[in-house]
Short mmCIF file of N, CA and C in Angstrom, two decimals:
data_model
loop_
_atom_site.label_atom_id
_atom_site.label_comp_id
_atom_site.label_asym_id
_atom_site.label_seq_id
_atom_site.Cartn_x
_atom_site.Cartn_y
_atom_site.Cartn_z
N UNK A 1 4.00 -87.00 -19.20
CA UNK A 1 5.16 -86.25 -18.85
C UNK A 1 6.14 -87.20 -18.17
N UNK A 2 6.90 -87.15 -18.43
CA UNK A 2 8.15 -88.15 -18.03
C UNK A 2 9.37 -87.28 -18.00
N UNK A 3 9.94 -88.30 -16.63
CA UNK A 3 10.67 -87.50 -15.40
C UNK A 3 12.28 -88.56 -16.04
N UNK A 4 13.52 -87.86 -16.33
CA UNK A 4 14.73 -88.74 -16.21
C UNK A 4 15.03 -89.00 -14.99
N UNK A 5 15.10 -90.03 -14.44
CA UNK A 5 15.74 -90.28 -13.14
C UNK A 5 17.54 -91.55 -13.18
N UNK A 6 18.26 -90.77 -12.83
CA UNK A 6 19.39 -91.50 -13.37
C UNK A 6 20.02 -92.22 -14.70
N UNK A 7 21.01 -92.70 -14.62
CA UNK A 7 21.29 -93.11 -15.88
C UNK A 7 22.98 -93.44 -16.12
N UNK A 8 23.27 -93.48 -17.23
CA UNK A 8 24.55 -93.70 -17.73
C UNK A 8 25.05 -91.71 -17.48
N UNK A 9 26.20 -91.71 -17.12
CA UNK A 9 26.85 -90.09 -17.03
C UNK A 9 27.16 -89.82 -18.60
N UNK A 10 26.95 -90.50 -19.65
CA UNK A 10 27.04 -89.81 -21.01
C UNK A 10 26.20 -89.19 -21.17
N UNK A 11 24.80 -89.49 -20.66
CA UNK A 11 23.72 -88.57 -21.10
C UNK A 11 23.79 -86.70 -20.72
N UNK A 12 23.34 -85.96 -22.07
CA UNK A 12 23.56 -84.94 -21.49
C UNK A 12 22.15 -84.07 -20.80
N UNK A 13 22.48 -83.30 -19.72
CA UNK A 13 21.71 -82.75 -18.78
C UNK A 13 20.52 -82.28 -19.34
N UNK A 14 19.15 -82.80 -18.51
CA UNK A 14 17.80 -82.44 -19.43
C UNK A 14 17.32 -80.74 -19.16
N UNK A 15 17.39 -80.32 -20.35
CA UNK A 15 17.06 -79.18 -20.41
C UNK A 15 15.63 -78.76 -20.32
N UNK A 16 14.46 -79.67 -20.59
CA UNK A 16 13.08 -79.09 -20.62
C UNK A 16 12.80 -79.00 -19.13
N UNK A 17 11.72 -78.42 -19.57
CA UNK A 17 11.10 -77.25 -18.05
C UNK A 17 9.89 -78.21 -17.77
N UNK A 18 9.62 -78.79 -16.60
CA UNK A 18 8.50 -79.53 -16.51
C UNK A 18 7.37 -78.35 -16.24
N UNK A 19 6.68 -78.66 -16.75
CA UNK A 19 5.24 -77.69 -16.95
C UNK A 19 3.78 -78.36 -16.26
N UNK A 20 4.25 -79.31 -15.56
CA UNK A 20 2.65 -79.70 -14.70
C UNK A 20 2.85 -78.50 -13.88
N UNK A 21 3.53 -78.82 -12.44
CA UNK A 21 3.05 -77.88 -11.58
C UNK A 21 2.22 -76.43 -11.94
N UNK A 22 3.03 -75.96 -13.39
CA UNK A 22 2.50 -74.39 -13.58
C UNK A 22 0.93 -74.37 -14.20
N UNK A 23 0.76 -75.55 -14.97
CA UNK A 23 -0.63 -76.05 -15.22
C UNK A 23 -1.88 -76.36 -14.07
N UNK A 24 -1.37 -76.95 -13.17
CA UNK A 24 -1.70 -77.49 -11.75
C UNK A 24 -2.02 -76.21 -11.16
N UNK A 25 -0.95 -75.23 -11.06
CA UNK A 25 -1.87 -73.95 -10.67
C UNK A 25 -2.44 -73.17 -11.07
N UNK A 26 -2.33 -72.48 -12.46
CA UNK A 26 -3.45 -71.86 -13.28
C UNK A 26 -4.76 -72.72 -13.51
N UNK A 27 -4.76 -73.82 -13.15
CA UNK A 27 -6.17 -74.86 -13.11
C UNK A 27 -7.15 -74.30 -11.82
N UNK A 28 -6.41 -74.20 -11.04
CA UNK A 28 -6.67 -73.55 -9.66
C UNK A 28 -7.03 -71.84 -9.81
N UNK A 29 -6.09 -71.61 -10.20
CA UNK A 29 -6.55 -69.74 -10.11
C UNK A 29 -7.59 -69.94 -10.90
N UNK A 30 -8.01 -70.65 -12.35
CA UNK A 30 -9.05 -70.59 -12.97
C UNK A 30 -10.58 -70.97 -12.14
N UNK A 31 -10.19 -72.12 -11.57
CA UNK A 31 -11.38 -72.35 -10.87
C UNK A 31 -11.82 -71.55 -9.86
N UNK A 32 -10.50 -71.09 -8.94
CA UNK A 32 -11.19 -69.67 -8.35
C UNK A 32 -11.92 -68.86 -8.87
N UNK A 33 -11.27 -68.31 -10.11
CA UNK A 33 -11.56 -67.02 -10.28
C UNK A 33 -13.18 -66.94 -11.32
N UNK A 34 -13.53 -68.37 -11.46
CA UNK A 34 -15.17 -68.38 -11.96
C UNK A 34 -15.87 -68.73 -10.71
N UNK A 35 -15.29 -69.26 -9.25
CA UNK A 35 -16.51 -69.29 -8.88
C UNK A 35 -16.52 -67.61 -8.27
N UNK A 36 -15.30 -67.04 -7.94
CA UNK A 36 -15.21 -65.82 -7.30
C UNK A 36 -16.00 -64.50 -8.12
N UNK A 37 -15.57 -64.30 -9.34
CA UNK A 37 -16.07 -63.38 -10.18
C UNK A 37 -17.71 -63.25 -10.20
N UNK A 38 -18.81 -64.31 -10.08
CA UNK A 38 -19.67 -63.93 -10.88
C UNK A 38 -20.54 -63.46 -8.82
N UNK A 39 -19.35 -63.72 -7.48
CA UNK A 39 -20.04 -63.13 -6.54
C UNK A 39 -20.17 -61.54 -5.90
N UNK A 40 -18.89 -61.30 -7.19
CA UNK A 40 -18.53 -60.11 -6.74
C UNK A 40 -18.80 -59.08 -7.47
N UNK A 41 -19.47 -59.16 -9.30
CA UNK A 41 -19.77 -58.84 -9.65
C UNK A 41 -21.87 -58.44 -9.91
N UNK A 42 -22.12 -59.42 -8.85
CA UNK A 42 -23.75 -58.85 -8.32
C UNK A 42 -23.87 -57.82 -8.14
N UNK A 43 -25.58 -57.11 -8.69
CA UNK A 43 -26.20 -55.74 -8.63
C UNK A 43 -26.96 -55.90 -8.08
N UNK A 44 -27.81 -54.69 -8.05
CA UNK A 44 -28.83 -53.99 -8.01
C UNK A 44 -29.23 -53.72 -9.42
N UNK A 45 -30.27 -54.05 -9.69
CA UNK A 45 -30.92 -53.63 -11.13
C UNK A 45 -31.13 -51.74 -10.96
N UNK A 46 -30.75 -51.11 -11.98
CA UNK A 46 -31.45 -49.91 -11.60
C UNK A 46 -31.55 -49.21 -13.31
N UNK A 47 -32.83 -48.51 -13.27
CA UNK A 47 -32.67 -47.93 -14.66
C UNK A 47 -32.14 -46.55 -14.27
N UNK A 48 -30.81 -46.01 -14.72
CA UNK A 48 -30.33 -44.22 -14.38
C UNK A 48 -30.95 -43.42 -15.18
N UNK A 49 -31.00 -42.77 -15.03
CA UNK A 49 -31.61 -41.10 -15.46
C UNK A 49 -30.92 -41.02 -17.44
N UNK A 50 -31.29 -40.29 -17.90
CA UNK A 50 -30.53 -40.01 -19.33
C UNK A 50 -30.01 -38.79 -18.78
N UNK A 51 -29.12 -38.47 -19.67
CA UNK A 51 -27.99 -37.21 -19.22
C UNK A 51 -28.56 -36.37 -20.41
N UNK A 52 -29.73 -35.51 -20.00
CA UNK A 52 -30.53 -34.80 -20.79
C UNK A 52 -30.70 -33.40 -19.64
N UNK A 53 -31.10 -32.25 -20.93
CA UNK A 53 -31.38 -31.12 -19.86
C UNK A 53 -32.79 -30.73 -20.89
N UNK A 54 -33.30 -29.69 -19.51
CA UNK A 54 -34.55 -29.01 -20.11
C UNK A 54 -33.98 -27.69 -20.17
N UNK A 55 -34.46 -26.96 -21.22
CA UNK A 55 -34.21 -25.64 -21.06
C UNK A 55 -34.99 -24.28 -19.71
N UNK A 56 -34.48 -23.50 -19.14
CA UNK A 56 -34.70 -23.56 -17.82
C UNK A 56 -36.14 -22.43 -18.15
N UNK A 57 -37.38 -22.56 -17.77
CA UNK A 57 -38.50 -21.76 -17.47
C UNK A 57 -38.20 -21.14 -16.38
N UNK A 58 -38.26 -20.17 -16.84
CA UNK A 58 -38.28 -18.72 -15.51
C UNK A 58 -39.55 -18.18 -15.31
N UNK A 59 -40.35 -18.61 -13.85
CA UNK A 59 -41.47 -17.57 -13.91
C UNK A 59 -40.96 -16.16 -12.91
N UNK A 60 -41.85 -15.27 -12.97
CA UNK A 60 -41.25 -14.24 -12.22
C UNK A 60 -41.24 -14.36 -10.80
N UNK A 61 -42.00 -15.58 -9.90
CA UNK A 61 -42.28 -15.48 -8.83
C UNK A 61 -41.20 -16.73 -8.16
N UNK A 62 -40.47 -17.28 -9.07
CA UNK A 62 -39.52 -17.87 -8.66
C UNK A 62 -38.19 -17.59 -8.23
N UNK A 63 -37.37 -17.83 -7.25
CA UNK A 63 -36.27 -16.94 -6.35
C UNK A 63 -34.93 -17.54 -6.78
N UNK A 64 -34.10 -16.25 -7.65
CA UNK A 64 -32.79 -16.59 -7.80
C UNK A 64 -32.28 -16.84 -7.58
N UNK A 65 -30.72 -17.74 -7.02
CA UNK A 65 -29.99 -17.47 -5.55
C UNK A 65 -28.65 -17.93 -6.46
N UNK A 66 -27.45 -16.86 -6.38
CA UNK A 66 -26.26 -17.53 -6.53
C UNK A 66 -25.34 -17.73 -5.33
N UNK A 67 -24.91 -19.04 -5.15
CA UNK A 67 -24.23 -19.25 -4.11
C UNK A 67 -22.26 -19.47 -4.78
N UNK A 68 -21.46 -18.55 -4.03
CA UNK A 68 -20.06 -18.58 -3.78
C UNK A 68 -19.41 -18.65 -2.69
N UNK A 69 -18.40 -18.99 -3.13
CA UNK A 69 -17.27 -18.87 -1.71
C UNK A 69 -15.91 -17.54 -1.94
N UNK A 70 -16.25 -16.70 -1.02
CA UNK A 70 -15.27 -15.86 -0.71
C UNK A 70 -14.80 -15.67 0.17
N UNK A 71 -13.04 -15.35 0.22
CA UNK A 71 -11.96 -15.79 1.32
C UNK A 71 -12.50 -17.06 1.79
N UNK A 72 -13.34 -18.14 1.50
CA UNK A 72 -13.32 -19.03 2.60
C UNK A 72 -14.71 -18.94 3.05
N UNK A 73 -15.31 -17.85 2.93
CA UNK A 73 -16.95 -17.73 3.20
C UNK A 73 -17.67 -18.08 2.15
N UNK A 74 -18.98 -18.42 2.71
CA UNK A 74 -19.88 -18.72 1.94
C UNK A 74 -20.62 -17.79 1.42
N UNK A 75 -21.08 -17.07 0.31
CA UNK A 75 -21.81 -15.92 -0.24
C UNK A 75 -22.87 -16.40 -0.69
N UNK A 76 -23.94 -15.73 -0.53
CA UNK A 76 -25.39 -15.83 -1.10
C UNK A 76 -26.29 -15.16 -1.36
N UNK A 77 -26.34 -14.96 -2.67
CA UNK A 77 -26.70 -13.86 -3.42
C UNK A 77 -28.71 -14.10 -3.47
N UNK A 78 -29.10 -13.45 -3.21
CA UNK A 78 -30.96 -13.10 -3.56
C UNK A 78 -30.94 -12.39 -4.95
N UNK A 79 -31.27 -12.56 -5.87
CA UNK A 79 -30.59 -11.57 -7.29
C UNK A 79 -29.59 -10.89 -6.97
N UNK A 80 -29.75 -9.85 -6.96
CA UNK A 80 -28.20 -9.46 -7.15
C UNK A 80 -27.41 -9.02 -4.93
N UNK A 81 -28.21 -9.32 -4.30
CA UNK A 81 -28.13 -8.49 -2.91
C UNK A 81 -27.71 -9.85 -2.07
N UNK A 82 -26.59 -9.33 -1.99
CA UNK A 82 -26.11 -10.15 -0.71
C UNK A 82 -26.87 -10.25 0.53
N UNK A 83 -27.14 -11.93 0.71
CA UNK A 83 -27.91 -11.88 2.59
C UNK A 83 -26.86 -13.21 3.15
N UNK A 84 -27.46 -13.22 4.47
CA UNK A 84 -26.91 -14.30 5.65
C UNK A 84 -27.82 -15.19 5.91
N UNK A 85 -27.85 -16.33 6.56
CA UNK A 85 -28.48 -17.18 6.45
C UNK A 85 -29.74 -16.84 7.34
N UNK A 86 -30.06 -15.47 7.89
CA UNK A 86 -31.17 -15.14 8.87
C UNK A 86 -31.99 -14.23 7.74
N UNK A 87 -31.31 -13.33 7.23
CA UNK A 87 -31.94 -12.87 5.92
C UNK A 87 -32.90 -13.95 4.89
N UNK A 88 -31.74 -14.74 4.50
CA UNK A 88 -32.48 -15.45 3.24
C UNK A 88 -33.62 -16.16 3.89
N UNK A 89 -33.36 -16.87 5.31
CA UNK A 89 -35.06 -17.46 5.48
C UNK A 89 -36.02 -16.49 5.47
N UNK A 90 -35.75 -15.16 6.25
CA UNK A 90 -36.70 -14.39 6.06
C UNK A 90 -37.45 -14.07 4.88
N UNK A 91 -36.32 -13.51 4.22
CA UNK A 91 -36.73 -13.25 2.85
C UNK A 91 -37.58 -14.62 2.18
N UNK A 92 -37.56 -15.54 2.30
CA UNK A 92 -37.70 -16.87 1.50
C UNK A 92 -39.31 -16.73 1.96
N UNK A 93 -39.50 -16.79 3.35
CA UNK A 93 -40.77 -16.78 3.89
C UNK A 93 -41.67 -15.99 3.98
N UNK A 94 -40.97 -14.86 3.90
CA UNK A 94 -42.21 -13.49 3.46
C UNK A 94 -42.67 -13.41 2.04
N UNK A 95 -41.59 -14.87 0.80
CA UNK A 95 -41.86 -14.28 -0.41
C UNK A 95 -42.72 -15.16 -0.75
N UNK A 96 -42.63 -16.55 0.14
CA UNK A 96 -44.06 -17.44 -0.13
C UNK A 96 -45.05 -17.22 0.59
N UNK A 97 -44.98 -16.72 1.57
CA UNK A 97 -46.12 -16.26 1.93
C UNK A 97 -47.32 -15.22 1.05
N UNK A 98 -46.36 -14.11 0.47
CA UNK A 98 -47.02 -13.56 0.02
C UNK A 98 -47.63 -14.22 -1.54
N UNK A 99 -47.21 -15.31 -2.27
CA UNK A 99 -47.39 -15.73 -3.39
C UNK A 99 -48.67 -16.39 -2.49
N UNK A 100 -48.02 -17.27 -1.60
CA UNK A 100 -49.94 -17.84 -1.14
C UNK A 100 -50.71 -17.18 -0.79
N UNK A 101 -50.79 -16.18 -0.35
CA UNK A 101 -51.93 -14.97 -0.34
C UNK A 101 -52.45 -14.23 -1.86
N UNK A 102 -51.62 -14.54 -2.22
CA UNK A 102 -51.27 -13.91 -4.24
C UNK A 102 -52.58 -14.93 -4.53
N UNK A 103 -52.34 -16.08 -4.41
CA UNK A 103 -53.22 -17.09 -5.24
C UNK A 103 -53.90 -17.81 -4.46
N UNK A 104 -54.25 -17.45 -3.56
CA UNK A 104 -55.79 -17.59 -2.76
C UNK A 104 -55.99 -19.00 -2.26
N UNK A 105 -57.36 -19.45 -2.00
CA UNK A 105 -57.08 -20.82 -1.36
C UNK A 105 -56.90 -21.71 -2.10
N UNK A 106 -57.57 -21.81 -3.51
CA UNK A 106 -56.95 -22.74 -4.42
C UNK A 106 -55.82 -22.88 -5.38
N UNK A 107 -54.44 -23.35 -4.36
CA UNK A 107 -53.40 -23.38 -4.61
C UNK A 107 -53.38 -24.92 -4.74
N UNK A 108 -52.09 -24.25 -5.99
CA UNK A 108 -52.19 -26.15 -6.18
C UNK A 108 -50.08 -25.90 -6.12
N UNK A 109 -49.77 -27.10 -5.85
CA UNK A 109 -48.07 -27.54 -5.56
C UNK A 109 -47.05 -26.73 -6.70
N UNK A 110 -48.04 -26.92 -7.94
CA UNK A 110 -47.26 -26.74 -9.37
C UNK A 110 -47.42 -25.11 -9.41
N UNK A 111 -48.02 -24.49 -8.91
CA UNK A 111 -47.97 -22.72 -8.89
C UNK A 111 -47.23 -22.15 -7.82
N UNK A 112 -46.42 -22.90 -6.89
CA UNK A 112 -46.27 -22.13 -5.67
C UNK A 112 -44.52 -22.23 -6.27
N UNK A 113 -43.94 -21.16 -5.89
CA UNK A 113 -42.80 -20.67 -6.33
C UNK A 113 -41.52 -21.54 -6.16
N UNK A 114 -40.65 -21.67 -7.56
CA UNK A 114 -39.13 -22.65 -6.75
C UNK A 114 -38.18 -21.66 -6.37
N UNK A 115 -37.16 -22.48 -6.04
CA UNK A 115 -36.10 -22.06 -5.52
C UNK A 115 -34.77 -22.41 -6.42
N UNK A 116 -34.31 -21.64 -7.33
CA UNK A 116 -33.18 -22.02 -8.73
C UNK A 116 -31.62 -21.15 -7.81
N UNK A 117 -30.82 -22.13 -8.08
CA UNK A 117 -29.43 -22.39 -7.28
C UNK A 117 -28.48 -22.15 -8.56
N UNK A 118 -27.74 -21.16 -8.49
CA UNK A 118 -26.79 -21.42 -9.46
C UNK A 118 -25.47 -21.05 -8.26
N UNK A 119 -24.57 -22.48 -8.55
CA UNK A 119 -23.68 -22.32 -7.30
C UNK A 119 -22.31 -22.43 -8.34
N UNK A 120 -21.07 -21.91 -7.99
CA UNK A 120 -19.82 -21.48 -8.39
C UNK A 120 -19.38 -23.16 -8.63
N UNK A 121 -18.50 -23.48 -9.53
CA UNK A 121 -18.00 -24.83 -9.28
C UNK A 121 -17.30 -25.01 -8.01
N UNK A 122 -16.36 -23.77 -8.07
CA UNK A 122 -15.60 -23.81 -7.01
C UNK A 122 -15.85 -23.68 -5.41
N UNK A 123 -17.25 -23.72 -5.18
CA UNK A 123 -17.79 -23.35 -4.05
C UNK A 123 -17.82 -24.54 -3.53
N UNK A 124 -17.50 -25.27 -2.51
CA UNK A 124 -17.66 -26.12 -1.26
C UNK A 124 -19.29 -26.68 -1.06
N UNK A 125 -19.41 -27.92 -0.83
CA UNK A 125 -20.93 -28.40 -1.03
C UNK A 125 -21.65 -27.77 0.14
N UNK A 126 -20.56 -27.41 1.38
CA UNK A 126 -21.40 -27.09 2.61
C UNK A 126 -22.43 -25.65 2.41
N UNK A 127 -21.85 -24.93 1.79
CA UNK A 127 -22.49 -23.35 1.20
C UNK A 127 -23.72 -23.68 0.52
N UNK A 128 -23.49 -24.68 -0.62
CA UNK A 128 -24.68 -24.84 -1.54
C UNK A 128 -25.76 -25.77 -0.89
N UNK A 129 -25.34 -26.67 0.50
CA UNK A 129 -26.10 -27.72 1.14
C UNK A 129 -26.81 -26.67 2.14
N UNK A 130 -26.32 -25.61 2.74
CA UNK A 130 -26.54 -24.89 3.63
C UNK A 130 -27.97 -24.03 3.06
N UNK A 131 -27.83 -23.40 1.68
CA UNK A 131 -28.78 -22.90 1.10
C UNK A 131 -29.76 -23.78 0.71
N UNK A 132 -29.61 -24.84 0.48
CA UNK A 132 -30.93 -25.52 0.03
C UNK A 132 -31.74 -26.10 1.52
N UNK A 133 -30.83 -26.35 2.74
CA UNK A 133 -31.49 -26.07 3.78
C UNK A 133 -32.46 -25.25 4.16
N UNK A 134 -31.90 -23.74 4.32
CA UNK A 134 -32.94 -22.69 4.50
C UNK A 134 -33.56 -22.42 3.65
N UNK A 135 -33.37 -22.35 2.40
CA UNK A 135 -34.80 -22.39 1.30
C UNK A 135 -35.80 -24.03 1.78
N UNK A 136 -35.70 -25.19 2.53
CA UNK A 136 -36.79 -26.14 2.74
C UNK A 136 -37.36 -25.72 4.00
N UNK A 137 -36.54 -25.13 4.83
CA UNK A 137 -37.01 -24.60 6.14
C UNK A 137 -37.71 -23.68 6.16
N UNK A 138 -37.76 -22.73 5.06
CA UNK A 138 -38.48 -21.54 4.65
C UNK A 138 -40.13 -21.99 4.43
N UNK A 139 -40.04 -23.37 3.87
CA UNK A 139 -41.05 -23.55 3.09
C UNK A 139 -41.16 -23.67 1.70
N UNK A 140 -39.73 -23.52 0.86
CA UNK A 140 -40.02 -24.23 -0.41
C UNK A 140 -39.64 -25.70 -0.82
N UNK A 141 -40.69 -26.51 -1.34
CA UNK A 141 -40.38 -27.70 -1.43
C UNK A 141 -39.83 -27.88 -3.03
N UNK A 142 -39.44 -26.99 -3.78
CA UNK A 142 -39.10 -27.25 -5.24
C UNK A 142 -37.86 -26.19 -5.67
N UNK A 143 -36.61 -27.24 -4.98
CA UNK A 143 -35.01 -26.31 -4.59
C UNK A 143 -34.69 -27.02 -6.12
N UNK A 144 -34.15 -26.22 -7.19
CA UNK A 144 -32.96 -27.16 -8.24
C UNK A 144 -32.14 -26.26 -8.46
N UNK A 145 -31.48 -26.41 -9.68
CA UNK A 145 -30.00 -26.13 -9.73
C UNK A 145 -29.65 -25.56 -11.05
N UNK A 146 -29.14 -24.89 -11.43
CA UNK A 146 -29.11 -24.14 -12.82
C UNK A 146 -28.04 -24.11 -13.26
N UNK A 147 -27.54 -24.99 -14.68
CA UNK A 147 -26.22 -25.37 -14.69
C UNK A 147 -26.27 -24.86 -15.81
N UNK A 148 -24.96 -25.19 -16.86
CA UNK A 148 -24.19 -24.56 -17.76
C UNK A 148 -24.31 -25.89 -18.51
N UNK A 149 -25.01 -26.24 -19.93
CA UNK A 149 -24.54 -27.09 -20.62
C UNK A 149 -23.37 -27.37 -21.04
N UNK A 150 -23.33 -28.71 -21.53
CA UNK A 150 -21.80 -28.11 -22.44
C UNK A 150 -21.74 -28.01 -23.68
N UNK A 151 -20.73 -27.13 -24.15
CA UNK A 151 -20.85 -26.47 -25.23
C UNK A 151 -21.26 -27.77 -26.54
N UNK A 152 -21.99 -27.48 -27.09
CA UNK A 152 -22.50 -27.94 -28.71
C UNK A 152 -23.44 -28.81 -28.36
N UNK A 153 -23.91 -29.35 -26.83
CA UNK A 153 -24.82 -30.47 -26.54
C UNK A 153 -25.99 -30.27 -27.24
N UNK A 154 -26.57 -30.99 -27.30
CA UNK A 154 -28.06 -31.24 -27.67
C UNK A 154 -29.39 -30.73 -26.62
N UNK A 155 -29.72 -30.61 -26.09
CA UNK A 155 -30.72 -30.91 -25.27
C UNK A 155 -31.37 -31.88 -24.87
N UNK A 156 -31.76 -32.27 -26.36
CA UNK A 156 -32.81 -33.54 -26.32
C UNK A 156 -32.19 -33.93 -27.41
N UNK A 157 -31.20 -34.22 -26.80
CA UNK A 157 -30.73 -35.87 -27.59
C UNK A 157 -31.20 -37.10 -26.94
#
């Protein structure tokens, strides 16, 4: 690259664009940006879940619960009967209790009753966090959630 420096005044004015400096610094952002990229792009290995559903088994000794929000409150439905959060533990605990008396001393984890959540989209996590509280405080250790596929999915794809 070569620089005009003075001369005869006939010459006319150099028009090219010297292009080191702009080379000189994209040399630089480049070298940043390989040693920067491969520190910021580090994981955690993790294998995620498949975005699969089961179709939902209902036994009869398992407890409905729809949770909403109205005016601003939290609603929580036992099938169809509205309770409060002093109700539903009750209720929760008189209903495993009585299933473990139902099925005697040899109870095993996989017979003792869940707890199926179908909560409003529009409902606030604190309502639906609140219920899966007092259903573990009750004593059920098998709280899930009962959702709505979407339309034309597969199941088991």
């Amino acid at each position: 690259m070569a620089m005009s420096v003075g001369g005869d005044s006939s010459e006319k004015p150099m028009s090219e664009i010297n292009t080191t400096p702009l080379v000189d610094v994209m040399l630089v952002l480049l070298i940043i940006f390989l040693i920067a990229v491969p520190v910021v792009i580090q994981s955690v290995p993790l294998k995620l879940p498949d975005v699969r559903f089961d179709p939902t088994t209902t036994k009869p000794e398992n407890v409905s619960l729809s949770v909403t929000s109205e005016n601003g409150q939290c609603a929580v439905y036992w099938n169809l009967t509205r309770v409060n959060s002093n109700e539903l533990r009750e209720r929760a605990v008189t209903k495993l209790q009585a299933e473990v008396d139902r099925l005697g001393p040899n109870i095993t984890p996989d017979q003792l009753p869940e707890a199926h959540i179908r909560g409003d989209v529009n409902t606030p996590y604190r309502c639906i966090g609140g219920t899966i509280y007092t259903m573990q405080q009750a004593g059920f250790a098998r709280v899930g959630f009962i959702s709505e596929p979407a339309p034309g999915g597969n199941p088991r794809a």
